[in-house]
């Protein structure tokens, strides 16, 4: 651990930028109908506005974590913030869907530069006995951002137009840059080699998987062109990702993903758990927002306000969650949080009908608010408590990558499922299912379409619920994280004790296996 005088000030300055980039994973969902009308896009094209951002976000995360170790997390964070802010301006100025998707790709690259640095800085500047509270703030920021995004998006779309869900990032980015420049410390750098083959394999594999899953329904899961089929693209993606894993295992220089990190049970399981959360958070919002606006006739603001219980409870419970994590309750909190998330999605499935009293749809959002308190902070603590400082960048890069992999697969999968369920549930019209789905941008659906559309949206919500069941099962297998005694009681050995706790083999965690000491430089 590296001691600095104002670690909390540094944390809050990073939270501003982290909050902004995560909001952009969900803020677009509430603006999708308006974007469809504004740029003349169909439902699959507008979903690519989100998927392109997530894909560009996830591909560089592994290498950008290492770049932070090599050139300093502060420098990489500031560079990413500049790219993200300028790309946000481009998004708002886009006049067609192709330009908007291209701008979102650049925006995602900027976000990919920023994200690993936030987690790495926390791991390096906070001692173990205070890291749980810091990680709870970091984790709650992720949870609140993903829930506040639609609320803020609704207000901006109704008040100023869809372009402002992107323009709002410009002043926030400027303020975040100034604060980070002044308050985030320059930390010790570590020399690294860069696994460019690993970067290429992971990027190509992810793109093939996402493209195949999301575009499958467009081509009826058949031929795209000549011998190229949807399933051949998906299989190719799986093969390339398998080659990536093999390369990481045989690379004797310095692999992009140090597989020794996965010898720590909690780190391995937390990566699986956060991927299920990323999948669910990204995918469940789209069916509910379409339902609120196209079936219930809500404005973007009204539909976004349905998520207020989630946001208020998530933010209000963050301090309590941080204290419980520091007392060693991360495991039981995560079990409860993941289970409540599943319950909330099942409630959405049950309650989504064309004529359900609207107040009843606040119930699952309230349950989800409680769930978030047991998910983000506890998971981040379980994943990072044991990371040695010199692998902080790699570890945070892997953790954030798995979260974003879950998000991008969730976005692609929900797009495919929604299209499939709409084709099955909507009444046949001249022109087929494509004409039905293309007409969704027109506003509230006529009564004869509302029943089938609602059924399709409700059925789609069962997908993230099913994926989250895996996260619930995983949560039972974490090794309990013990509370770390305050090192301030160690007297003259305080500084040394903190350093040992941050980088030593136990780091306050009762666990099976840990990263091998041979990884140390």
Coordinates of C-alpha atoms in Angstrom, one line a residue:
X1 CA 0.0 0.0 0.0
X2 CA 1.2 3.5 -0.8
X3 CA 0.4 6.1 1.8
X4 CA -1.1 9.4 0.8
X5 CA -2.5 12.2 2.9
X6 CA -6.0 12.5 1.4
X7 CA -7.1 9.1 0.1
X8 CA -10.8 9.9 0.4
X9 CA -10.5 13.1 -1.7
X10 CA -8.7 11.0 -4.4
X11 CA -11.5 8.4 -4.2
X12 CA -14.3 10.9 -4.6
X13 CA -12.6 12.6 -7.5
X14 CA -12.4 9.3 -9.3
X15 CA -16.0 8.4 -8.5
X16 CA -17.2 11.4 -10.6
X17 CA -15.6 10.0 -13.8
X18 CA -16.5 6.4 -12.9
X19 CA -20.1 7.3 -12.3
X20 CA -20.3 9.1 -15.6
X21 CA -18.9 6.3 -17.8
X22 CA -21.2 3.7 -16.1
X23 CA -24.3 5.8 -16.5
X24 CA -23.6 5.6 -20.2
X25 CA -24.3 1.9 -20.1
X26 CA -27.9 2.5 -19.1
X27 CA -28.8 6.1 -19.8
X28 CA -29.4 5.3 -23.5
X29 CA -32.0 2.6 -22.7
X30 CA -34.7 5.2 -21.8
X31 CA -33.8 7.2 -24.8
X32 CA -33.9 4.3 -27.3
X33 CA -37.5 5.1 -28.6
X34 CA -36.5 8.8 -29.1
X35 CA -33.2 7.8 -30.8
X36 CA -35.1 5.4 -33.1
X37 CA -37.4 8.3 -34.2
X38 CA -34.5 10.9 -34.4
X39 CA -32.1 8.9 -36.6
X40 CA -34.6 6.6 -38.3
X41 CA -33.2 3.4 -36.8
X42 CA -34.9 0.1 -36.2
X43 CA -34.8 -1.8 -32.9
X44 CA -31.7 -3.9 -33.8
X45 CA -29.8 -0.8 -34.9
X46 CA -30.6 1.1 -31.8
X47 CA -29.6 -1.7 -29.6
X48 CA -26.2 -1.6 -31.4
X49 CA -25.8 1.9 -30.0
X50 CA -25.5 0.3 -26.5
X51 CA -23.7 -2.9 -27.7
X52 CA -21.0 -1.0 -29.6
X53 CA -20.2 1.0 -26.5
X54 CA -20.0 -2.1 -24.3
X55 CA -17.9 -4.0 -26.8
X56 CA -15.4 -1.1 -27.2
X57 CA -15.4 -0.8 -23.5
X58 CA -14.7 -4.4 -22.7
X59 CA -12.0 -5.2 -25.3
X60 CA -9.2 -3.0 -24.0
X61 CA -9.8 -3.5 -20.3
X62 CA -7.2 -6.2 -19.8
X63 CA -4.4 -4.1 -21.4
X64 CA -5.4 -0.8 -19.9
X65 CA -5.1 -2.2 -16.4
X66 CA -1.5 -3.0 -17.3
X67 CA -1.0 0.4 -18.9
X68 CA -2.0 1.9 -15.6
X69 CA 0.7 -0.1 -13.8
X70 CA 3.3 0.9 -16.4
X71 CA 2.6 4.6 -17.0
X72 CA 0.6 5.4 -13.9
X73 CA -3.1 5.0 -13.2
X74 CA -3.6 8.8 -12.9
X75 CA -2.1 9.4 -16.4
X76 CA -4.2 6.7 -18.0
X77 CA -7.4 7.8 -16.2
X78 CA -7.0 11.4 -17.4
X79 CA -6.3 10.3 -21.0
X80 CA -9.4 8.2 -21.0
X81 CA -11.5 11.0 -19.6
X82 CA -10.5 13.3 -22.4
X83 CA -11.3 10.7 -25.0
X84 CA -14.6 9.9 -23.4
X85 CA -15.7 13.5 -23.1
X86 CA -14.9 14.4 -26.7
X87 CA -16.6 11.3 -27.9
X88 CA -19.7 12.3 -25.9
X89 CA -19.8 15.6 -27.8
X90 CA -19.6 13.6 -31.1
X91 CA -22.5 11.4 -30.0
X92 CA -24.8 14.3 -29.4
X93 CA -23.9 15.9 -32.8
X94 CA -24.5 12.7 -34.8
X95 CA -27.2 12.9 -37.4
X96 CA -27.5 9.2 -38.3
X97 CA -27.3 5.9 -36.6
X98 CA -23.9 5.0 -38.3
X99 CA -22.2 8.1 -36.9
X100 CA -23.7 7.6 -33.5
X101 CA -22.5 4.0 -33.3
X102 CA -19.0 5.0 -34.4
X103 CA -18.9 7.7 -31.7
X104 CA -20.1 5.2 -29.1
X105 CA -17.1 3.0 -30.1
X106 CA -14.7 5.8 -29.4
X107 CA -16.6 6.6 -26.2
X108 CA -16.2 3.0 -25.1
X109 CA -12.5 3.1 -25.7
X110 CA -12.1 6.1 -23.4
X111 CA -14.2 4.3 -20.7
X112 CA -12.0 1.3 -21.1
X113 CA -8.9 3.4 -20.3
X114 CA -10.5 4.9 -17.2
X115 CA -12.2 2.0 -15.4
X116 CA -9.3 -0.2 -14.2
X117 CA -7.5 2.8 -12.8
X118 CA -10.2 3.6 -10.3
X119 CA -10.2 0.2 -8.7
X120 CA -6.4 -0.1 -8.8
X121 CA -5.9 3.3 -7.0
X122 CA -8.3 2.2 -4.3
X123 CA -6.4 -1.1 -3.8
X124 CA -3.1 0.8 -3.5
X125 CA -4.0 3.8 -1.3
X126 CA -6.4 2.3 1.3
X127 CA -5.2 -0.1 4.0
X128 CA -7.2 -3.4 4.3
X129 CA -9.2 -2.2 7.4
X130 CA -10.6 0.8 5.4
X131 CA -10.7 -0.8 2.0
X132 CA -14.1 -2.4 2.5
X133 CA -15.7 1.0 3.1
X134 CA -13.8 2.5 0.0
X135 CA -14.8 -0.5 -2.1
X136 CA -18.4 -0.2 -1.0
X137 CA -18.5 3.4 -2.2
X138 CA -16.8 2.3 -5.5
X139 CA -19.2 -0.6 -5.9
X140 CA -22.3 1.4 -4.9
X141 CA -21.3 4.0 -7.5
X142 CA -21.5 1.3 -10.1
X143 CA -24.9 0.1 -8.8
X144 CA -26.4 3.6 -8.4
X145 CA -25.1 4.7 -11.8
X146 CA -26.7 1.8 -13.6
X147 CA -30.0 2.6 -11.9
X148 CA -29.8 6.4 -12.0
X149 CA -28.9 6.4 -15.7
X150 CA -32.5 5.8 -16.9
X151 CA -33.9 8.4 -14.5
X152 CA -31.5 11.1 -15.7
X153 CA -32.0 10.0 -19.3
X154 CA -35.7 10.4 -19.0
X155 CA -35.4 13.9 -17.7
X156 CA -33.0 14.9 -20.4
X157 CA -34.9 13.3 -23.3
X158 CA -38.2 15.0 -22.2
X159 CA -36.6 18.3 -21.4
X160 CA -34.0 18.8 -24.1
X161 CA -34.0 15.8 -26.6
X162 CA -32.1 12.6 -26.8
X163 CA -28.8 14.3 -27.8
X164 CA -28.5 15.6 -24.2
X165 CA -28.0 12.2 -22.7
X166 CA -24.5 12.6 -24.3
X167 CA -24.0 16.4 -24.1
X168 CA -24.4 16.2 -20.3
X169 CA -21.1 14.3 -20.1
X170 CA -19.1 17.3 -21.4
X171 CA -19.3 19.6 -18.3
X172 CA -19.1 16.6 -16.0
X173 CA -16.0 15.4 -17.8
X174 CA -14.4 18.8 -17.5
X175 CA -15.1 19.0 -13.7
X176 CA -13.9 15.4 -13.3
X177 CA -10.6 16.1 -15.1
X178 CA -9.8 19.2 -13.0
X179 CA -10.5 17.3 -9.7
X180 CA -8.6 14.2 -10.7
X181 CA -5.6 16.3 -11.9
X182 CA -5.4 18.0 -8.5
X183 CA -6.4 15.2 -6.0
X184 CA -5.3 11.8 -7.5
X185 CA -1.7 11.0 -6.5
X186 CA 1.0 9.8 -8.8
X187 CA 1.7 6.2 -7.7
X188 CA 4.7 4.1 -8.2
X189 CA 4.8 2.4 -11.7
X190 CA 5.9 -1.1 -12.5
X191 CA 7.5 -2.3 -15.7
X192 CA 5.4 -4.6 -17.8
X193 CA 5.6 -6.3 -21.2
X194 CA 2.4 -6.1 -23.2
X195 CA 0.7 -9.2 -24.6
X196 CA -0.5 -7.8 -27.9
X197 CA -1.4 -11.3 -29.3
X198 CA -3.6 -11.7 -26.2
X199 CA -5.3 -8.4 -26.9
X200 CA -6.0 -9.4 -30.5
X201 CA -7.4 -12.8 -29.6
X202 CA -9.7 -11.5 -26.8
X203 CA -11.0 -8.6 -29.0
X204 CA -11.7 -10.8 -32.1
X205 CA -13.3 -13.5 -30.0
X206 CA -15.6 -11.1 -28.1
X207 CA -16.6 -9.3 -31.3
X208 CA -17.5 -12.6 -33.1
X209 CA -19.6 -13.8 -30.1
X210 CA -21.5 -10.5 -29.7
X211 CA -22.1 -10.1 -33.4
X212 CA -23.4 -13.7 -33.8
X213 CA -25.7 -13.5 -30.7
X214 CA -27.2 -10.1 -31.5
X215 CA -27.6 -10.5 -35.2
X216 CA -28.8 -14.1 -35.1
X217 CA -32.5 -13.2 -35.1
X218 CA -31.9 -10.8 -38.0
X219 CA -30.7 -13.7 -40.2
X220 CA -33.1 -16.2 -38.7
X221 CA -30.1 -18.0 -37.2
X222 CA -29.1 -19.1 -40.7
X223 CA -26.9 -18.0 -43.5
X224 CA -25.4 -14.5 -43.6
X225 CA -23.5 -14.7 -46.8
X226 CA -22.3 -17.7 -48.8
X227 CA -20.9 -20.3 -46.4
X228 CA -20.9 -17.9 -43.4
X229 CA -23.7 -18.6 -41.0
X230 CA -24.7 -17.2 -37.6
X231 CA -23.7 -20.3 -35.8
X232 CA -20.3 -20.5 -37.6
X233 CA -19.6 -17.0 -36.3
X234 CA -20.5 -17.9 -32.8
X235 CA -18.5 -21.1 -32.9
X236 CA -15.5 -19.2 -34.3
X237 CA -15.8 -16.7 -31.4
X238 CA -15.7 -19.6 -28.9
X239 CA -12.7 -21.1 -30.6
X240 CA -10.8 -17.8 -30.6
X241 CA -11.6 -17.2 -26.9
X242 CA -10.4 -20.8 -26.1
X243 CA -7.2 -20.0 -28.0
X244 CA -6.8 -16.8 -25.9
X245 CA -7.0 -18.9 -22.7
X246 CA -4.5 -21.4 -24.0
X247 CA -2.1 -18.6 -25.0
X248 CA -2.4 -17.1 -21.5
X249 CA -1.4 -20.4 -20.0
X250 CA 1.6 -21.0 -22.3
X251 CA 2.9 -17.5 -22.5
X252 CA 6.1 -17.5 -20.5
X253 CA 6.8 -13.8 -20.8
X254 CA 4.0 -11.8 -19.2
X255 CA 0.5 -12.9 -20.1
X256 CA -2.3 -10.4 -20.4
X257 CA -4.3 -12.4 -17.7
X258 CA -2.0 -13.8 -15.0
X259 CA -3.8 -17.1 -14.5
X260 CA -2.2 -17.5 -11.1
X261 CA -4.6 -14.9 -9.8
X262 CA -7.4 -17.4 -10.3
X263 CA -5.8 -19.7 -7.7
X264 CA -7.5 -17.5 -5.1
X265 CA -11.0 -18.9 -4.8
X266 CA -12.7 -15.6 -3.9
X267 CA -11.1 -13.8 -6.9
X268 CA -12.2 -16.5 -9.3
X269 CA -15.7 -16.8 -8.0
X270 CA -16.2 -13.0 -7.7
X271 CA -15.3 -12.7 -11.4
X272 CA -18.0 -15.2 -12.3
X273 CA -20.5 -13.5 -9.9
X274 CA -19.9 -10.0 -11.3
X275 CA -20.3 -11.2 -14.8
X276 CA -23.8 -12.5 -14.0
X277 CA -24.6 -9.1 -12.4
X278 CA -23.4 -7.2 -15.4
X279 CA -25.5 -9.4 -17.7
X280 CA -28.6 -8.9 -15.6
X281 CA -28.3 -5.2 -15.0
X282 CA -27.7 -4.4 -18.7
X283 CA -30.4 -6.8 -20.0
X284 CA -33.4 -6.3 -17.7
X285 CA -33.8 -2.6 -18.2
X286 CA -34.6 -2.7 -21.9
X287 CA -37.8 -4.8 -21.7
X288 CA -39.1 -2.8 -18.8
X289 CA -38.4 0.6 -20.4
X290 CA -40.1 -0.5 -23.7
X291 CA -43.1 -1.7 -21.6
X292 CA -43.5 1.5 -19.7
X293 CA -43.3 3.7 -22.8
X294 CA -44.9 1.6 -25.5
X295 CA -47.6 -0.2 -23.5
X296 CA -48.4 2.2 -20.7
X297 CA -47.8 5.4 -22.7
X298 CA -45.3 6.9 -20.2
X299 CA -42.9 9.7 -21.2
X300 CA -39.2 8.9 -20.8
X301 CA -39.2 10.9 -17.5
X302 CA -42.2 9.0 -16.2
X303 CA -40.8 5.6 -17.1
X304 CA -37.4 6.5 -15.5
X305 CA -39.1 7.7 -12.3
X306 CA -40.3 4.1 -11.8
X307 CA -36.7 3.3 -10.9
X308 CA -36.4 5.8 -8.1
X309 CA -36.9 3.3 -5.3
X310 CA -33.9 1.4 -6.6
X311 CA -31.6 4.4 -6.8
X312 CA -32.6 5.9 -3.4
X313 CA -32.2 2.6 -1.5
X314 CA -29.0 1.7 -3.3
X315 CA -27.4 5.1 -2.4
X316 CA -28.9 5.3 1.1
X317 CA -27.7 1.8 2.1
X318 CA -24.2 2.2 0.8
X319 CA -22.6 3.5 4.1
X320 CA -24.3 0.7 6.1
X321 CA -23.1 -1.9 3.5
X322 CA -19.6 -0.6 3.8
X323 CA -19.5 -1.0 7.6
X324 CA -20.9 -4.6 7.4
X325 CA -18.3 -5.5 4.8
X326 CA -15.5 -4.2 7.0
X327 CA -16.9 -6.4 9.8
X328 CA -16.5 -9.5 7.7
X329 CA -20.0 -10.0 6.3
X330 CA -19.3 -9.7 2.6
X331 CA -20.2 -13.3 1.9
X332 CA -23.6 -13.4 3.6
X333 CA -24.4 -10.0 2.2
X334 CA -23.7 -11.2 -1.3
X335 CA -25.8 -14.3 -0.9
X336 CA -28.8 -12.1 0.2
X337 CA -28.2 -9.5 -2.5
X338 CA -28.0 -11.9 -5.4
X339 CA -31.1 -13.8 -4.2
X340 CA -33.1 -10.6 -3.9
X341 CA -32.1 -9.6 -7.4
X342 CA -33.6 -12.8 -8.7
X343 CA -36.7 -12.2 -6.7
X344 CA -37.1 -8.7 -8.1
X345 CA -36.9 -10.0 -11.7
X346 CA -39.4 -12.7 -11.1
X347 CA -41.7 -10.1 -9.6
X348 CA -41.4 -8.0 -12.8
X349 CA -42.2 -11.1 -14.9
X350 CA -45.4 -11.7 -12.8
X351 CA -46.5 -8.1 -12.6
X352 CA -46.0 -7.1 -16.3
X353 CA -49.5 -7.0 -17.7
X354 CA -51.1 -4.3 -19.9
X355 CA -53.5 -3.1 -17.1
X356 CA -51.6 -3.8 -13.9
X357 CA -51.9 -0.8 -11.4
X358 CA -48.8 1.1 -12.0
X359 CA -47.9 1.5 -8.3
X360 CA -47.5 -2.3 -8.0
X361 CA -44.6 -2.1 -10.4
X362 CA -42.6 -0.1 -7.8
X363 CA -42.4 -3.2 -5.6
X364 CA -39.8 -5.1 -7.6
X365 CA -37.7 -1.9 -7.9
X366 CA -37.8 -1.6 -4.1
X367 CA -36.6 -5.1 -3.7
X368 CA -33.8 -4.4 -6.2
X369 CA -32.7 -1.4 -4.2
X370 CA -32.1 -3.7 -1.2
X371 CA -30.4 -6.2 -3.4
X372 CA -27.8 -3.7 -4.7
X373 CA -26.5 -3.1 -1.1
X374 CA -25.4 -6.7 -1.0
X375 CA -23.9 -7.0 -4.5
X376 CA -21.5 -4.2 -5.6
X377 CA -19.4 -3.4 -2.6
X378 CA -19.2 -7.0 -1.1
X379 CA -18.3 -8.5 -4.5
X380 CA -15.5 -5.9 -5.1
X381 CA -14.2 -6.6 -1.6
X382 CA -14.2 -10.4 -2.1
X383 CA -12.4 -10.0 -5.4
X384 CA -9.7 -7.5 -4.3
X385 CA -8.9 -8.1 -0.6
X386 CA -6.1 -10.4 -1.4
X387 CA -4.5 -8.7 -4.5
X388 CA -0.8 -7.9 -4.1
X389 CA -0.1 -4.2 -5.0
X390 CA 2.0 -5.1 -8.1
X391 CA -0.9 -7.0 -9.6
X392 CA -3.6 -4.4 -8.6
X393 CA -3.9 -3.2 -12.2
X394 CA -4.1 -6.7 -13.7
X395 CA -6.6 -7.8 -11.1
X396 CA -8.9 -4.8 -11.4
X397 CA -8.6 -5.1 -15.2
X398 CA -9.7 -8.7 -15.1
X399 CA -12.6 -8.0 -12.7
X400 CA -13.9 -5.1 -14.7
X401 CA -13.5 -7.1 -17.9
X402 CA -15.6 -9.9 -16.6
X403 CA -18.3 -7.5 -15.5
X404 CA -18.3 -5.8 -18.9
X405 CA -18.2 -9.2 -20.8
X406 CA -21.4 -10.0 -18.9
X407 CA -22.9 -6.6 -19.8
X408 CA -22.1 -6.9 -23.5
X409 CA -23.4 -10.5 -23.7
X410 CA -26.5 -9.4 -21.8
X411 CA -27.1 -6.6 -24.3
X412 CA -26.7 -8.9 -27.3
X413 CA -28.7 -11.8 -25.8
X414 CA -31.6 -9.6 -24.7
X415 CA -31.8 -8.1 -28.2
X416 CA -32.0 -11.5 -29.8
X417 CA -34.5 -12.7 -27.3
X418 CA -36.8 -9.7 -27.6
X419 CA -36.9 -10.0 -31.3
X420 CA -37.6 -13.7 -31.1
X421 CA -40.4 -13.2 -28.6
X422 CA -41.9 -10.3 -30.5
X423 CA -42.0 -12.4 -33.7
X424 CA -43.8 -15.1 -31.7
X425 CA -46.2 -13.0 -29.7
X426 CA -47.3 -10.1 -32.0
X427 CA -50.2 -10.7 -34.4
X428 CA -49.2 -11.3 -37.9
X429 CA -49.2 -8.2 -40.2
X430 CA -48.6 -7.6 -43.9
X431 CA -44.8 -7.3 -44.1
X432 CA -44.2 -9.8 -41.3
X433 CA -42.5 -9.4 -37.9
X434 CA -40.0 -6.9 -39.3
X435 CA -42.8 -4.4 -39.9
X436 CA -44.1 -5.0 -36.4
X437 CA -40.8 -4.4 -34.7
X438 CA -39.9 -1.5 -37.0
X439 CA -43.2 0.2 -36.0
X440 CA -42.2 0.3 -32.3
X441 CA -40.7 3.8 -32.7
X442 CA -44.0 5.3 -33.4
X443 CA -45.1 5.8 -29.8
X444 CA -47.7 4.0 -27.7
X445 CA -48.8 0.7 -29.3
X446 CA -52.4 0.2 -30.4
X447 CA -54.5 -1.9 -28.0
X448 CA -54.5 -5.0 -30.1
X449 CA -50.7 -5.2 -29.9
X450 CA -50.2 -4.4 -26.2
X451 CA -51.0 -7.9 -24.9
X452 CA -48.6 -9.7 -27.1
X453 CA -45.9 -7.1 -26.7
X454 CA -46.2 -7.2 -22.9
X455 CA -46.0 -11.0 -22.9
X456 CA -42.8 -10.8 -25.0
X457 CA -41.2 -8.2 -22.6
X458 CA -42.1 -10.3 -19.5
X459 CA -40.7 -13.5 -21.0
X460 CA -37.5 -11.7 -21.9
X461 CA -36.9 -10.7 -18.2
X462 CA -36.7 -14.4 -17.3
X463 CA -33.3 -14.5 -19.2
X464 CA -31.4 -12.3 -16.7
X465 CA -33.2 -14.0 -13.8
X466 CA -32.0 -17.3 -15.0
X467 CA -28.4 -16.1 -15.4
X468 CA -28.5 -14.6 -11.9
X469 CA -29.4 -18.0 -10.4
X470 CA -25.8 -18.9 -11.3
X471 CA -24.6 -15.9 -9.3
X472 CA -26.7 -17.0 -6.3
X473 CA -25.1 -20.5 -6.3
X474 CA -21.6 -19.1 -6.7
X475 CA -22.1 -16.9 -3.6
X476 CA -22.4 -19.9 -1.3
X477 CA -18.8 -21.0 -2.2
X478 CA -16.9 -17.8 -1.2
X479 CA -14.4 -18.1 1.6
X480 CA -15.4 -15.8 4.4
X481 CA -13.4 -12.6 4.6
X482 CA -12.3 -11.8 8.1
X483 CA -12.5 -8.3 9.5
X484 CA -9.0 -6.7 9.6
X485 CA -8.0 -5.2 12.9
X486 CA -7.3 -1.4 12.7
X487 CA -3.5 -1.1 12.1
X488 CA -3.6 2.2 13.9
X489 CA -3.3 0.1 17.1
X490 CA 0.0 -1.3 16.1
X491 CA 1.9 1.8 17.4
X492 CA 5.3 2.2 15.8
X493 CA 4.7 -0.7 13.5
X494 CA 1.6 0.9 11.9
X495 CA 3.1 1.7 8.5
X496 CA 4.9 -1.6 8.2
X497 CA 1.8 -3.5 9.3
X498 CA -0.3 -1.8 6.7
X499 CA 2.2 -2.6 4.0
X500 CA 2.4 -6.2 5.1
X501 CA -1.4 -6.5 5.2
X502 CA -1.8 -5.0 1.8
X503 CA 0.8 -7.3 0.1
X504 CA 1.2 -10.3 2.3
X505 CA -0.2 -13.7 1.6
X506 CA -3.2 -13.6 4.0
X507 CA -4.4 -10.0 3.7
X508 CA -7.1 -10.7 6.2
X509 CA -8.8 -13.4 4.2
X510 CA -9.3 -17.0 5.2
X511 CA -9.0 -18.6 1.8
X512 CA -7.7 -21.6 -0.2
X513 CA -4.9 -20.6 -2.5
X514 CA -3.5 -17.3 -3.5
X515 CA -1.5 -15.7 -6.3
X516 CA 2.0 -17.3 -6.2
X517 CA 4.8 -15.3 -4.9
X518 CA 6.8 -16.1 -8.1
X519 CA 4.7 -13.4 -9.8
X520 CA 6.4 -10.7 -7.8
X521 CA 9.1 -8.7 -9.6

